[in-house]
PDB file of C-alpha atoms and ligand atoms in Angstrom:
ATOM      1  CA  MET A  16     -33.456  -3.366  27.436  1.00  0.00           C
ATOM      2  CA  PHE A  17     -35.931  -1.492  29.556  1.00  0.00           C
ATOM      3  CA  THR A  18     -39.456  -0.771  28.359  1.00  0.00           C
ATOM      4  CA  LEU A  19     -41.932   1.976  29.171  1.00  0.00           C
ATOM      5  CA  ILE A  20     -44.339   0.764  31.872  1.00  0.00           C
ATOM      6  CA  GLU A  21     -48.027   0.765  31.056  1.00  0.00           C
ATOM      7  CA  LEU A  22     -50.205   3.006  33.189  1.00  0.00           C
ATOM      8  CA  PRO A  23     -52.652   1.000  35.343  1.00  0.00           C
ATOM      9  CA  TYR A  24     -55.442   3.547  34.633  1.00  0.00           C
ATOM     10  CA  ALA A  25     -56.859   5.574  31.746  1.00  0.00           C
ATOM     11  CA  PRO A  26     -55.181   8.900  30.805  1.00  0.00           C
ATOM     12  CA  GLU A  27     -58.072  10.958  32.237  1.00  0.00           C
ATOM     13  CA  ALA A  28     -58.501   8.775  35.352  1.00  0.00           C
ATOM     14  CA  LEU A  29     -56.610  11.118  37.689  1.00  0.00           C
ATOM     15  CA  GLU A  30     -58.351  14.349  36.642  1.00  0.00           C
ATOM     16  CA  PRO A  31     -58.632  17.001  37.909  1.00  0.00           C
ATOM     17  CA  VAL A  32     -55.663  16.305  40.201  1.00  0.00           C
ATOM     18  CA  ILE A  33     -53.431  15.381  37.233  1.00  0.00           C
ATOM     19  CA  SER A  34     -54.771  16.192  33.758  1.00  0.00           C
ATOM     20  CA  ALA A  35     -54.658  13.750  30.855  1.00  0.00           C
ATOM     21  CA  GLN A  36     -52.400  16.237  29.073  1.00  0.00           C
ATOM     22  CA  THR A  37     -49.847  16.296  31.894  1.00  0.00           C
ATOM     23  CA  LEU A  38     -50.006  12.524  32.205  1.00  0.00           C
ATOM     24  CA  GLY A  39     -49.502  12.132  28.464  1.00  0.00           C
ATOM     25  CA  PHE A  40     -46.363  14.273  28.376  1.00  0.00           C
ATOM     26  CA  HIS A  41     -45.009  12.991  31.679  1.00  0.00           C
ATOM     27  CA  HIS A  42     -45.379   9.307  30.849  1.00  0.00           C
ATOM     28  CA  GLY A  43     -45.217   9.291  27.045  1.00  0.00           C
ATOM     29  CA  LYS A  44     -42.461  11.884  26.554  1.00  0.00           C
ATOM     30  CA  HIS A  45     -40.425  12.371  29.742  1.00  0.00           C
ATOM     31  CA  LEU A  46     -40.357   8.785  31.022  1.00  0.00           C
ATOM     32  CA  GLN A  47     -40.019   7.437  27.462  1.00  0.00           C
ATOM     33  CA  GLY A  48     -37.008   9.709  27.052  1.00  0.00           C
ATOM     34  CA  TYR A  49     -35.284   8.311  30.144  1.00  0.00           C
ATOM     35  CA  VAL A  50     -35.971   4.754  28.903  1.00  0.00           C
ATOM     36  CA  ASN A  51     -34.533   5.560  25.467  1.00  0.00           C
ATOM     37  CA  ASN A  52     -31.460   7.262  26.956  1.00  0.00           C
ATOM     38  CA  LEU A  53     -30.657   4.378  29.299  1.00  0.00           C
ATOM     39  CA  ASN A  54     -31.162   1.754  26.594  1.00  0.00           C
ATOM     40  CA  ALA A  55     -28.772   3.677  24.343  1.00  0.00           C
ATOM     41  CA  ALA A  56     -26.113   3.897  27.076  1.00  0.00           C
ATOM     42  CA  LEU A  57     -26.135   0.311  28.356  1.00  0.00           C
ATOM     43  CA  PRO A  58     -24.767  -1.872  25.502  1.00  0.00           C
ATOM     44  CA  GLY A  59     -21.131  -2.654  26.190  1.00  0.00           C
ATOM     45  CA  SER A  60     -21.170  -0.850  29.552  1.00  0.00           C
ATOM     46  CA  PRO A  61     -20.464  -2.522  32.920  1.00  0.00           C
ATOM     47  CA  TYR A  62     -24.137  -1.990  33.830  1.00  0.00           C
ATOM     48  CA  GLU A  63     -25.636  -4.165  31.098  1.00  0.00           C
ATOM     49  CA  GLY A  64     -28.032  -6.797  32.433  1.00  0.00           C
ATOM     50  CA  LEU A  65     -28.453  -5.221  35.892  1.00  0.00           C
ATOM     51  CA  GLY A  66     -31.707  -4.084  37.504  1.00  0.00           C
ATOM     52  CA  LEU A  67     -32.445  -0.381  37.977  1.00  0.00           C
ATOM     53  CA  ALA A  68     -31.586  -0.228  41.693  1.00  0.00           C
ATOM     54  CA  GLU A  69     -28.343  -2.113  41.091  1.00  0.00           C
ATOM     55  CA  ILE A  70     -27.428   0.191  38.204  1.00  0.00           C
ATOM     56  CA  MET A  71     -27.985   3.143  40.559  1.00  0.00           C
ATOM     57  CA  GLN A  72     -25.665   1.632  43.158  1.00  0.00           C
ATOM     58  CA  ARG A  73     -22.875   0.818  40.678  1.00  0.00           C
ATOM     59  CA  ALA A  74     -23.143   3.992  38.574  1.00  0.00           C
ATOM     60  CA  ASN A  75     -23.551   6.409  41.496  1.00  0.00           C
ATOM     61  CA  PRO A  76     -21.012   9.195  40.843  1.00  0.00           C
ATOM     62  CA  ALA A  77     -20.913   9.838  44.608  1.00  0.00           C
ATOM     63  CA  PHE A  78     -19.092   6.530  45.000  1.00  0.00           C
ATOM     64  CA  GLY A  79     -16.075   7.573  42.977  1.00  0.00           C
ATOM     65  CA  PRO A  80     -14.541   7.319  39.520  1.00  0.00           C
ATOM     66  CA  SER A  81     -16.436   4.126  38.639  1.00  0.00           C
ATOM     67  CA  GLY A  82     -19.627   6.203  38.538  1.00  0.00           C
ATOM     68  CA  ASN A  83     -21.476   7.332  35.445  1.00  0.00           C
ATOM     69  CA  ALA A  84     -23.759  10.311  36.014  1.00  0.00           C
ATOM     70  CA  ALA A  85     -25.792   9.909  32.813  1.00  0.00           C
ATOM     71  CA  VAL A  86     -26.492   6.227  33.482  1.00  0.00           C
ATOM     72  CA  PHE A  87     -27.253   6.932  37.159  1.00  0.00           C
ATOM     73  CA  ASN A  88     -29.667   9.746  36.309  1.00  0.00           C
ATOM     74  CA  ASN A  89     -31.586   7.884  33.619  1.00  0.00           C
ATOM     75  CA  ALA A  90     -31.827   4.656  35.654  1.00  0.00           C
ATOM     76  CA  GLY A  91     -32.922   6.658  38.681  1.00  0.00           C
ATOM     77  CA  GLN A  92     -35.589   8.512  36.756  1.00  0.00           C
ATOM     78  CA  ILE A  93     -36.994   5.234  35.385  1.00  0.00           C
ATOM     79  CA  LEU A  94     -37.117   3.657  38.843  1.00  0.00           C
ATOM     80  CA  ASN A  95     -38.627   6.810  40.364  1.00  0.00           C
ATOM     81  CA  HIS A  96     -41.314   7.184  37.698  1.00  0.00           C
ATOM     82  CA  ASN A  97     -42.207   3.476  37.714  1.00  0.00           C
ATOM     83  CA  LEU A  98     -42.956   3.760  41.442  1.00  0.00           C
ATOM     84  CA  TYR A  99     -44.647   7.154  41.007  1.00  0.00           C
ATOM     85  CA  PHE A 100     -47.080   6.215  38.235  1.00  0.00           C
ATOM     86  CA  THR A 101     -48.123   2.928  39.892  1.00  0.00           C
ATOM     87  CA  GLN A 102     -48.939   4.521  43.269  1.00  0.00           C
ATOM     88  CA  PHE A 103     -52.056   6.385  42.100  1.00  0.00           C
ATOM     89  CA  LYS A 104     -55.611   5.201  41.552  1.00  0.00           C
ATOM     90  CA  GLU A 105     -58.589   6.419  39.604  1.00  0.00           C
ATOM     91  CA  ILE A 106     -60.896   8.924  41.226  1.00  0.00           C
ATOM     92  CA  PRO A 107     -64.435   7.509  41.159  1.00  0.00           C
ATOM     93  CA  GLY A 108     -66.390   9.124  38.297  1.00  0.00           C
ATOM     94  CA  GLN A 109     -69.048  10.614  40.513  1.00  0.00           C
ATOM     95  CA  ALA A 110     -66.561  12.408  42.727  1.00  0.00           C
ATOM     96  CA  ARG A 111     -64.636  13.595  39.682  1.00  0.00           C
ATOM     97  CA  ASN A 112     -67.733  15.168  38.208  1.00  0.00           C
ATOM     98  CA  ASP A 113     -68.309  17.091  41.413  1.00  0.00           C
ATOM     99  CA  GLY A 114     -65.471  19.447  40.562  1.00  0.00           C
ATOM    100  CA  ARG A 115     -62.318  18.956  42.560  1.00  0.00           C
ATOM    101  CA  GLY A 116     -62.649  15.189  42.871  1.00  0.00           C
ATOM    102  CA  ALA A 117     -62.665  12.993  45.940  1.00  0.00           C
ATOM    103  CA  ALA A 118     -61.841  14.469  49.321  1.00  0.00           C
ATOM    104  CA  ALA A 119     -58.305  13.859  50.557  1.00  0.00           C
ATOM    105  CA  GLU A 120     -59.606  13.082  54.051  1.00  0.00           C
ATOM    106  CA  ASP A 121     -61.588  10.123  52.652  1.00  0.00           C
ATOM    107  CA  ASN A 122     -58.453   8.565  51.175  1.00  0.00           C
ATOM    108  CA  VAL A 123     -56.414   7.190  54.081  1.00  0.00           C
ATOM    109  CA  PRO A 124     -53.955   4.365  54.765  1.00  0.00           C
ATOM    110  CA  THR A 125     -54.914   1.329  56.834  1.00  0.00           C
ATOM    111  CA  GLY A 126     -53.109  -1.503  58.579  1.00  0.00           C
ATOM    112  CA  LYS A 127     -49.489  -1.496  59.738  1.00  0.00           C
ATOM    113  CA  LEU A 128     -48.570   1.519  57.643  1.00  0.00           C
ATOM    114  CA  ALA A 129     -51.326   3.612  59.236  1.00  0.00           C
ATOM    115  CA  ASP A 130     -50.226   2.431  62.689  1.00  0.00           C
ATOM    116  CA  GLN A 131     -46.591   3.342  62.007  1.00  0.00           C
ATOM    117  CA  ILE A 132     -47.503   6.805  60.670  1.00  0.00           C
ATOM    118  CA  ALA A 133     -49.599   7.428  63.802  1.00  0.00           C
ATOM    119  CA  LYS A 134     -46.747   6.219  66.008  1.00  0.00           C
ATOM    120  CA  GLN A 135     -44.137   8.489  64.400  1.00  0.00           C
ATOM    121  CA  TRP A 136     -46.206  11.580  63.514  1.00  0.00           C
ATOM    122  CA  GLY A 137     -49.210  11.398  65.810  1.00  0.00           C
ATOM    123  CA  SER A 138     -51.682  11.863  62.966  1.00  0.00           C
ATOM    124  CA  LEU A 139     -51.969  11.409  59.217  1.00  0.00           C
ATOM    125  CA  GLU A 140     -52.499  15.162  58.822  1.00  0.00           C
ATOM    126  CA  THR A 141     -49.189  15.945  60.551  1.00  0.00           C
ATOM    127  CA  PHE A 142     -47.369  13.432  58.359  1.00  0.00           C
ATOM    128  CA  GLN A 143     -48.956  14.824  55.183  1.00  0.00           C
ATOM    129  CA  ALA A 144     -48.116  18.393  56.144  1.00  0.00           C
ATOM    130  CA  GLU A 145     -44.455  17.531  56.695  1.00  0.00           C
ATOM    131  CA  PHE A 146     -44.312  15.554  53.431  1.00  0.00           C
ATOM    132  CA  VAL A 147     -45.798  18.431  51.425  1.00  0.00           C
ATOM    133  CA  ALA A 148     -43.549  20.986  53.152  1.00  0.00           C
ATOM    134  CA  LYS A 149     -40.432  18.947  52.290  1.00  0.00           C
ATOM    135  CA  GLY A 150     -41.603  18.622  48.673  1.00  0.00           C
ATOM    136  CA  ALA A 151     -42.464  22.307  48.384  1.00  0.00           C
ATOM    137  CA  GLY A 152     -39.173  23.276  50.020  1.00  0.00           C
ATOM    138  CA  LEU A 153     -36.882  21.195  47.814  1.00  0.00           C
ATOM    139  CA  PHE A 154     -34.781  23.617  45.771  1.00  0.00           C
ATOM    140  CA  GLY A 155     -34.895  22.870  42.057  1.00  0.00           C
ATOM    141  CA  SER A 156     -35.863  19.497  40.606  1.00  0.00           C
ATOM    142  CA  GLY A 157     -36.194  16.308  42.595  1.00  0.00           C
ATOM    143  CA  TRP A 158     -38.464  14.085  44.627  1.00  0.00           C
ATOM    144  CA  VAL A 159     -39.832  13.884  48.151  1.00  0.00           C
ATOM    145  CA  TRP A 160     -39.935  10.289  49.392  1.00  0.00           C
ATOM    146  CA  LEU A 161     -41.420   8.189  52.131  1.00  0.00           C
ATOM    147  CA  SER A 162     -39.288   5.127  52.668  1.00  0.00           C
ATOM    148  CA  ALA A 163     -38.668   2.503  55.354  1.00  0.00           C
ATOM    149  CA  ASP A 164     -35.503   1.265  57.042  1.00  0.00           C
ATOM    150  CA  ASP A 165     -34.836  -2.394  57.849  1.00  0.00           C
ATOM    151  CA  LYS A 166     -36.665  -2.044  61.173  1.00  0.00           C
ATOM    152  CA  GLY A 167     -39.808  -0.676  59.547  1.00  0.00           C
ATOM    153  CA  GLU A 168     -39.209   2.893  60.737  1.00  0.00           C
ATOM    154  CA  LEU A 169     -40.474   5.457  58.236  1.00  0.00           C
ATOM    155  CA  VAL A 170     -38.320   8.245  56.793  1.00  0.00           C
ATOM    156  CA  ILE A 171     -39.275  11.340  54.764  1.00  0.00           C
ATOM    157  CA  SER A 172     -36.410  12.554  52.584  1.00  0.00           C
ATOM    158  CA  GLN A 173     -35.736  15.162  49.932  1.00  0.00           C
ATOM    159  CA  GLU A 174     -33.891  13.599  46.987  1.00  0.00           C
ATOM    160  CA  PRO A 175     -32.436  16.010  44.420  1.00  0.00           C
ATOM    161  CA  GLY A 176     -32.390  15.263  40.705  1.00  0.00           C
ATOM    162  CA  ALA A 177     -32.856  11.565  39.984  1.00  0.00           C
ATOM    163  CA  ASN A 178     -31.921  10.186  43.384  1.00  0.00           C
ATOM    164  CA  ASN A 179     -33.900   7.446  45.122  1.00  0.00           C
ATOM    165  CA  PRO A 180     -33.713   6.347  48.784  1.00  0.00           C
ATOM    166  CA  VAL A 181     -32.380   2.928  47.666  1.00  0.00           C
ATOM    167  CA  THR A 182     -28.982   4.626  47.457  1.00  0.00           C
ATOM    168  CA  LYS A 183     -29.198   5.026  51.271  1.00  0.00           C
ATOM    169  CA  GLY A 184     -30.259   1.423  51.870  1.00  0.00           C
ATOM    170  CA  LEU A 185     -33.903   2.422  52.364  1.00  0.00           C
ATOM    171  CA  LYS A 186     -37.008   0.829  50.823  1.00  0.00           C
ATOM    172  CA  PRO A 187     -38.926   3.400  48.731  1.00  0.00           C
ATOM    173  CA  LEU A 188     -42.677   3.482  49.418  1.00  0.00           C
ATOM    174  CA  LEU A 189     -44.296   6.724  48.215  1.00  0.00           C
ATOM    175  CA  THR A 190     -43.048   9.673  46.227  1.00  0.00           C
ATOM    176  CA  PHE A 191     -44.199  13.048  44.916  1.00  0.00           C
ATOM    177  CA  ASP A 192     -42.365  14.292  41.814  1.00  0.00           C
ATOM    178  CA  VAL A 193     -41.430  17.967  42.191  1.00  0.00           C
ATOM    179  CA  TRP A 194     -39.830  18.394  38.762  1.00  0.00           C
ATOM    180  CA  GLU A 195     -41.798  21.139  37.031  1.00  0.00           C
ATOM    181  CA  HIS A 196     -42.826  18.758  34.223  1.00  0.00           C
ATOM    182  CA  ALA A 197     -45.015  16.936  36.804  1.00  0.00           C
ATOM    183  CA  TYR A 198     -47.293  19.917  37.474  1.00  0.00           C
ATOM    184  CA  TYR A 199     -46.561  23.023  35.412  1.00  0.00           C
ATOM    185  CA  LEU A 200     -49.295  22.558  32.768  1.00  0.00           C
ATOM    186  CA  ASP A 201     -51.949  22.205  35.498  1.00  0.00           C
ATOM    187  CA  TYR A 202     -50.663  24.304  38.419  1.00  0.00           C
ATOM    188  CA  GLN A 203     -47.955  26.557  36.890  1.00  0.00           C
ATOM    189  CA  ASN A 204     -45.730  27.704  39.799  1.00  0.00           C
ATOM    190  CA  ARG A 205     -48.077  26.487  42.568  1.00  0.00           C
ATOM    191  CA  ARG A 206     -46.092  23.412  43.542  1.00  0.00           C
ATOM    192  CA  ALA A 207     -47.475  23.122  47.084  1.00  0.00           C
ATOM    193  CA  ASP A 208     -51.075  23.282  45.814  1.00  0.00           C
ATOM    194  CA  HIS A 209     -50.322  20.436  43.419  1.00  0.00           C
ATOM    195  CA  LEU A 210     -48.719  18.323  46.153  1.00  0.00           C
ATOM    196  CA  LYS A 211     -51.701  18.769  48.500  1.00  0.00           C
ATOM    197  CA  GLU A 212     -54.073  17.604  45.752  1.00  0.00           C
ATOM    198  CA  LEU A 213     -52.099  14.395  45.213  1.00  0.00           C
ATOM    199  CA  TRP A 214     -53.356  12.939  48.517  1.00  0.00           C
ATOM    200  CA  LYS A 215     -56.717  12.415  46.785  1.00  0.00           C
ATOM    201  CA  ILE A 216     -55.303   9.870  44.340  1.00  0.00           C
ATOM    202  CA  VAL A 217     -52.662   7.998  46.385  1.00  0.00           C
ATOM    203  CA  ASP A 218     -53.362   4.276  46.267  1.00  0.00           C
ATOM    204  CA  TRP A 219     -52.657   3.509  49.932  1.00  0.00           C
ATOM    205  CA  ALA A 220     -53.211  -0.223  49.379  1.00  0.00           C
ATOM    206  CA  GLU A 221     -50.219  -0.184  47.011  1.00  0.00           C
ATOM    207  CA  ILE A 222     -48.091   1.773  49.523  1.00  0.00           C
ATOM    208  CA  GLN A 223     -49.036  -0.672  52.300  1.00  0.00           C
ATOM    209  CA  HIS A 224     -48.126  -3.543  49.929  1.00  0.00           C
ATOM    210  CA  ARG A 225     -44.682  -2.021  49.324  1.00  0.00           C
ATOM    211  CA  TYR A 226     -44.214  -1.498  53.076  1.00  0.00           C
ATOM    212  CA  SER A 227     -45.067  -5.131  53.903  1.00  0.00           C
ATOM    213  CA  LYS A 228     -42.845  -6.661  51.194  1.00  0.00           C
TER     214      LYS A 228
HETATM  215 MN1  LIG B 320     -41.237  13.306  36.395  1.00  0.00          MN
END
């Protein structure tokens, strides 16, 4: 049985980048729904007892008739959202009260991850622009991901639907959800504006931790 993860911050902690209302629906309704669906599908199936990444590998319909699209999609959405919700951090109260919250340029990675981004993209700004462009340009619902290969090289990828870079043997580090449920209450159709705002709340220490694991 899988359970709904607890958010590591208060519902209003990410405002105004993500409103408490959006967070409440996204976590309490959408993610809860994926958890309920997967738990209902697992008993008696060949995927019972496996972890989420392993379920994705075994149930992947791209790998042939042994796949199960419903199980793959619900397991993928749980794994994706668990990584998504735990990669953000509270905006300090003072900055939040100033209007649009903390400045994105004050929230930057450090350490090996920062070095690798600089090596591959030249600057954080160039990396962020490409990441946002890939998220904004993804047709329909899905996710834009930063992940790492086994040599520590970084990869930005567009993943449609519920997919996760683990299905390509990559280690997922950072993701922006581009399903409309992630931003429509706050930004309506302005997906790119939403994605640019997210840089203010990324918890780079958590991303660096994932990279070094
Ligand atoms: Mn979502």
